[in-house]
């Protein structure tokens, strides 16, 4: 006997899967904020956020220059994270919205902040991402958050 999956069952399954993913997201961010010490006892619990900025403009305009990116960091990033940051040059590739593999020079911006400041830092990071997309006509700015034990 062959079972047929009805459209309503597919919809129910999709809604349940989405709900489960949505429930897991806050738990993932909550795990960043548990304040547990580093396993070896060295370093304080921090969040390391890396933002990946592309330089090729999808509209065919001139790529983002070093000067433009430095001005962006000075005007947009530094006021939100004046305690410090790191910028690294990179080279990356990704599949764009049209399915084309794009290769480009890029920048990685690394922010370190105490786990206790994650809730305050998150909207600032999202503002940085949104401003770069808007200012330089980008499809997105990738974000990676990870726990770190930091000792200065």
PDB file of C-alpha atoms in Angstrom:
ATOM      1  CA  UNK A   1       0.000   0.000   0.000  1.00  0.00           C
ATOM      2  CA  UNK A   2       1.445   3.348  -1.054  1.00  0.00           C
ATOM      3  CA  UNK A   3       0.830   6.405   1.112  1.00  0.00           C
ATOM      4  CA  UNK A   4       0.199   9.771  -0.471  1.00  0.00           C
ATOM      5  CA  UNK A   5       1.363  12.913   1.287  1.00  0.00           C
ATOM      6  CA  UNK A   6      -1.297  15.556   0.956  1.00  0.00           C
ATOM      7  CA  UNK A   7      -0.542  19.263   0.487  1.00  0.00           C
ATOM      8  CA  UNK A   8      -2.012  20.017   3.932  1.00  0.00           C
ATOM      9  CA  UNK A   9       0.379  17.504   5.535  1.00  0.00           C
ATOM     10  CA  UNK A  10       3.309  19.141   3.736  1.00  0.00           C
ATOM     11  CA  UNK A  11       2.205  22.538   5.017  1.00  0.00           C
ATOM     12  CA  UNK A  12       1.855  21.204   8.566  1.00  0.00           C
ATOM     13  CA  UNK A  13       5.312  19.637   8.386  1.00  0.00           C
ATOM     14  CA  UNK A  14       6.844  22.858   7.041  1.00  0.00           C
ATOM     15  CA  UNK A  15       5.207  24.935   9.785  1.00  0.00           C
ATOM     16  CA  UNK A  16       6.400  22.555  12.497  1.00  0.00           C
ATOM     17  CA  UNK A  17       9.945  22.493  11.121  1.00  0.00           C
ATOM     18  CA  UNK A  18      10.025  26.294  10.965  1.00  0.00           C
ATOM     19  CA  UNK A  19       8.735  26.526  14.533  1.00  0.00           C
ATOM     20  CA  UNK A  20      11.415  24.139  15.777  1.00  0.00           C
ATOM     21  CA  UNK A  21      14.150  26.115  14.027  1.00  0.00           C
ATOM     22  CA  UNK A  22      12.744  29.338  15.492  1.00  0.00           C
ATOM     23  CA  UNK A  23      12.759  27.844  18.985  1.00  0.00           C
ATOM     24  CA  UNK A  24      16.381  26.745  18.575  1.00  0.00           C
ATOM     25  CA  UNK A  25      17.709  30.150  17.477  1.00  0.00           C
ATOM     26  CA  UNK A  26      17.175  31.912  20.827  1.00  0.00           C
ATOM     27  CA  UNK A  27      18.711  28.925  22.575  1.00  0.00           C
ATOM     28  CA  UNK A  28      21.796  29.214  20.375  1.00  0.00           C
ATOM     29  CA  UNK A  29      22.210  32.879  21.246  1.00  0.00           C
ATOM     30  CA  UNK A  30      21.472  32.127  24.893  1.00  0.00           C
ATOM     31  CA  UNK A  31      24.365  29.663  24.851  1.00  0.00           C
ATOM     32  CA  UNK A  32      26.632  32.594  24.014  1.00  0.00           C
ATOM     33  CA  UNK A  33      25.570  34.264  27.235  1.00  0.00           C
ATOM     34  CA  UNK A  34      25.982  31.532  29.845  1.00  0.00           C
ATOM     35  CA  UNK A  35      29.103  33.193  31.295  1.00  0.00           C
ATOM     36  CA  UNK A  36      30.881  29.899  31.900  1.00  0.00           C
ATOM     37  CA  UNK A  37      34.636  30.292  32.395  1.00  0.00           C
ATOM     38  CA  UNK A  38      37.118  28.911  29.902  1.00  0.00           C
ATOM     39  CA  UNK A  39      37.830  25.178  30.399  1.00  0.00           C
ATOM     40  CA  UNK A  40      41.461  25.796  31.392  1.00  0.00           C
ATOM     41  CA  UNK A  41      40.548  28.744  33.641  1.00  0.00           C
ATOM     42  CA  UNK A  42      42.457  31.229  31.503  1.00  0.00           C
ATOM     43  CA  UNK A  43      40.608  34.071  29.830  1.00  0.00           C
ATOM     44  CA  UNK A  44      37.188  35.591  30.267  1.00  0.00           C
ATOM     45  CA  UNK A  45      34.096  34.508  28.304  1.00  0.00           C
ATOM     46  CA  UNK A  46      33.771  36.678  25.202  1.00  0.00           C
ATOM     47  CA  UNK A  47      31.854  36.582  21.936  1.00  0.00           C
ATOM     48  CA  UNK A  48      33.889  36.797  18.753  1.00  0.00           C
ATOM     49  CA  UNK A  49      31.882  38.216  15.866  1.00  0.00           C
ATOM     50  CA  UNK A  50      33.374  38.166  12.391  1.00  0.00           C
ATOM     51  CA  UNK A  51      31.770  40.188   9.615  1.00  0.00           C
ATOM     52  CA  UNK A  52      32.732  39.432   6.018  1.00  0.00           C
ATOM     53  CA  UNK A  53      32.488  42.386   3.637  1.00  0.00           C
ATOM     54  CA  UNK A  54      32.677  41.939  -0.116  1.00  0.00           C
ATOM     55  CA  UNK A  55      33.939  44.666  -2.413  1.00  0.00           C
ATOM     56  CA  UNK A  56      32.392  43.837  -5.809  1.00  0.00           C
ATOM     57  CA  UNK A  57      29.233  45.805  -6.536  1.00  0.00           C
ATOM     58  CA  UNK A  58      26.431  43.737  -8.085  1.00  0.00           C
ATOM     59  CA  UNK A  59      25.388  46.744 -10.186  1.00  0.00           C
ATOM     60  CA  UNK A  60      28.741  46.660 -12.008  1.00  0.00           C
ATOM     61  CA  UNK A  61      30.097  49.787 -10.334  1.00  0.00           C
ATOM     62  CA  UNK A  62      33.682  50.209  -9.187  1.00  0.00           C
ATOM     63  CA  UNK A  63      34.669  47.890  -6.311  1.00  0.00           C
ATOM     64  CA  UNK A  64      34.816  49.290  -2.791  1.00  0.00           C
ATOM     65  CA  UNK A  65      38.278  50.809  -2.306  1.00  0.00           C
ATOM     66  CA  UNK A  66      40.536  50.569   0.736  1.00  0.00           C
ATOM     67  CA  UNK A  67      39.896  54.257   1.413  1.00  0.00           C
ATOM     68  CA  UNK A  68      36.122  53.785   1.262  1.00  0.00           C
ATOM     69  CA  UNK A  69      36.285  50.808   3.601  1.00  0.00           C
ATOM     70  CA  UNK A  70      38.533  52.629   6.096  1.00  0.00           C
ATOM     71  CA  UNK A  71      36.126  55.586   6.052  1.00  0.00           C
ATOM     72  CA  UNK A  72      33.233  53.146   6.675  1.00  0.00           C
ATOM     73  CA  UNK A  73      35.064  51.663   9.668  1.00  0.00           C
ATOM     74  CA  UNK A  74      35.824  55.141  11.029  1.00  0.00           C
ATOM     75  CA  UNK A  75      32.285  56.487  10.541  1.00  0.00           C
ATOM     76  CA  UNK A  76      30.097  53.437  11.243  1.00  0.00           C
ATOM     77  CA  UNK A  77      32.008  50.744  13.155  1.00  0.00           C
ATOM     78  CA  UNK A  78      34.320  52.638  15.514  1.00  0.00           C
ATOM     79  CA  UNK A  79      31.564  54.752  17.121  1.00  0.00           C
ATOM     80  CA  UNK A  80      29.693  51.523  17.971  1.00  0.00           C
ATOM     81  CA  UNK A  81      32.793  49.570  19.104  1.00  0.00           C
ATOM     82  CA  UNK A  82      35.368  52.122  20.278  1.00  0.00           C
ATOM     83  CA  UNK A  83      37.241  49.614  22.492  1.00  0.00           C
ATOM     84  CA  UNK A  84      38.876  47.949  19.510  1.00  0.00           C
ATOM     85  CA  UNK A  85      38.530  45.790  16.429  1.00  0.00           C
ATOM     86  CA  UNK A  86      40.625  43.997  13.855  1.00  0.00           C
ATOM     87  CA  UNK A  87      40.374  44.222  10.059  1.00  0.00           C
ATOM     88  CA  UNK A  88      42.003  41.633   7.820  1.00  0.00           C
ATOM     89  CA  UNK A  89      42.269  41.636   4.043  1.00  0.00           C
ATOM     90  CA  UNK A  90      40.856  38.608   2.344  1.00  0.00           C
ATOM     91  CA  UNK A  91      39.810  37.026  -0.882  1.00  0.00           C
ATOM     92  CA  UNK A  92      36.564  35.140  -1.140  1.00  0.00           C
ATOM     93  CA  UNK A  93      33.949  33.734  -3.404  1.00  0.00           C
ATOM     94  CA  UNK A  94      30.229  33.122  -3.164  1.00  0.00           C
ATOM     95  CA  UNK A  95      27.247  32.281  -5.348  1.00  0.00           C
ATOM     96  CA  UNK A  96      25.210  35.441  -5.955  1.00  0.00           C
ATOM     97  CA  UNK A  97      21.416  35.752  -6.173  1.00  0.00           C
ATOM     98  CA  UNK A  98      21.608  34.936  -9.903  1.00  0.00           C
ATOM     99  CA  UNK A  99      23.603  31.739  -9.349  1.00  0.00           C
ATOM    100  CA  UNK A 100      26.890  33.210 -10.598  1.00  0.00           C
ATOM    101  CA  UNK A 101      30.109  32.444  -8.696  1.00  0.00           C
ATOM    102  CA  UNK A 102      31.601  35.796  -7.728  1.00  0.00           C
ATOM    103  CA  UNK A 103      35.243  36.104  -6.704  1.00  0.00           C
ATOM    104  CA  UNK A 104      36.357  39.226  -4.926  1.00  0.00           C
ATOM    105  CA  UNK A 105      38.731  40.966  -2.603  1.00  0.00           C
ATOM    106  CA  UNK A 106      37.118  41.198   0.820  1.00  0.00           C
ATOM    107  CA  UNK A 107      37.566  42.330   4.400  1.00  0.00           C
ATOM    108  CA  UNK A 108      37.048  40.453   7.635  1.00  0.00           C
ATOM    109  CA  UNK A 109      36.145  42.622  10.611  1.00  0.00           C
ATOM    110  CA  UNK A 110      36.615  40.915  13.989  1.00  0.00           C
ATOM    111  CA  UNK A 111      34.923  42.212  17.130  1.00  0.00           C
ATOM    112  CA  UNK A 112      35.518  40.799  20.613  1.00  0.00           C
ATOM    113  CA  UNK A 113      33.180  41.740  23.446  1.00  0.00           C
ATOM    114  CA  UNK A 114      32.234  40.217  26.812  1.00  0.00           C
ATOM    115  CA  UNK A 115      29.437  37.673  26.721  1.00  0.00           C
ATOM    116  CA  UNK A 116      27.462  39.901  29.096  1.00  0.00           C
ATOM    117  CA  UNK A 117      27.412  42.608  26.378  1.00  0.00           C
ATOM    118  CA  UNK A 118      26.029  40.356  23.619  1.00  0.00           C
ATOM    119  CA  UNK A 119      22.466  41.634  23.924  1.00  0.00           C
ATOM    120  CA  UNK A 120      23.636  45.277  23.638  1.00  0.00           C
ATOM    121  CA  UNK A 121      26.143  44.535  20.862  1.00  0.00           C
ATOM    122  CA  UNK A 122      23.810  42.547  18.613  1.00  0.00           C
ATOM    123  CA  UNK A 123      21.718  45.512  17.317  1.00  0.00           C
ATOM    124  CA  UNK A 124      24.896  47.551  16.749  1.00  0.00           C
ATOM    125  CA  UNK A 125      26.320  44.744  14.623  1.00  0.00           C
ATOM    126  CA  UNK A 126      23.110  44.514  12.626  1.00  0.00           C
ATOM    127  CA  UNK A 127      23.222  48.295  12.021  1.00  0.00           C
ATOM    128  CA  UNK A 128      26.773  47.921  10.674  1.00  0.00           C
ATOM    129  CA  UNK A 129      25.691  45.147   8.309  1.00  0.00           C
ATOM    130  CA  UNK A 130      22.662  47.065   7.065  1.00  0.00           C
ATOM    131  CA  UNK A 131      24.640  50.269   6.500  1.00  0.00           C
ATOM    132  CA  UNK A 132      27.312  48.481   4.441  1.00  0.00           C
ATOM    133  CA  UNK A 133      24.681  46.802   2.269  1.00  0.00           C
ATOM    134  CA  UNK A 134      22.967  50.134   1.708  1.00  0.00           C
ATOM    135  CA  UNK A 135      26.093  52.256   1.205  1.00  0.00           C
ATOM    136  CA  UNK A 136      27.874  49.889  -1.185  1.00  0.00           C
ATOM    137  CA  UNK A 137      24.920  48.154  -2.932  1.00  0.00           C
ATOM    138  CA  UNK A 138      25.778  44.709  -1.534  1.00  0.00           C
ATOM    139  CA  UNK A 139      23.544  41.631  -1.370  1.00  0.00           C
ATOM    140  CA  UNK A 140      24.636  40.858   2.186  1.00  0.00           C
ATOM    141  CA  UNK A 141      27.345  40.942   4.830  1.00  0.00           C
ATOM    142  CA  UNK A 142      28.093  37.533   6.343  1.00  0.00           C
ATOM    143  CA  UNK A 143      28.179  37.238  10.133  1.00  0.00           C
ATOM    144  CA  UNK A 144      29.778  34.533  12.280  1.00  0.00           C
ATOM    145  CA  UNK A 145      29.392  34.510  16.093  1.00  0.00           C
ATOM    146  CA  UNK A 146      31.452  32.214  18.278  1.00  0.00           C
ATOM    147  CA  UNK A 147      32.424  31.825  21.946  1.00  0.00           C
ATOM    148  CA  UNK A 148      35.966  32.623  22.888  1.00  0.00           C
ATOM    149  CA  UNK A 149      38.079  32.715  26.028  1.00  0.00           C
ATOM    150  CA  UNK A 150      39.954  36.011  25.892  1.00  0.00           C
ATOM    151  CA  UNK A 151      42.874  37.148  28.002  1.00  0.00           C
ATOM    152  CA  UNK A 152      44.436  40.564  27.401  1.00  0.00           C
TER     153      UNK A 152
END
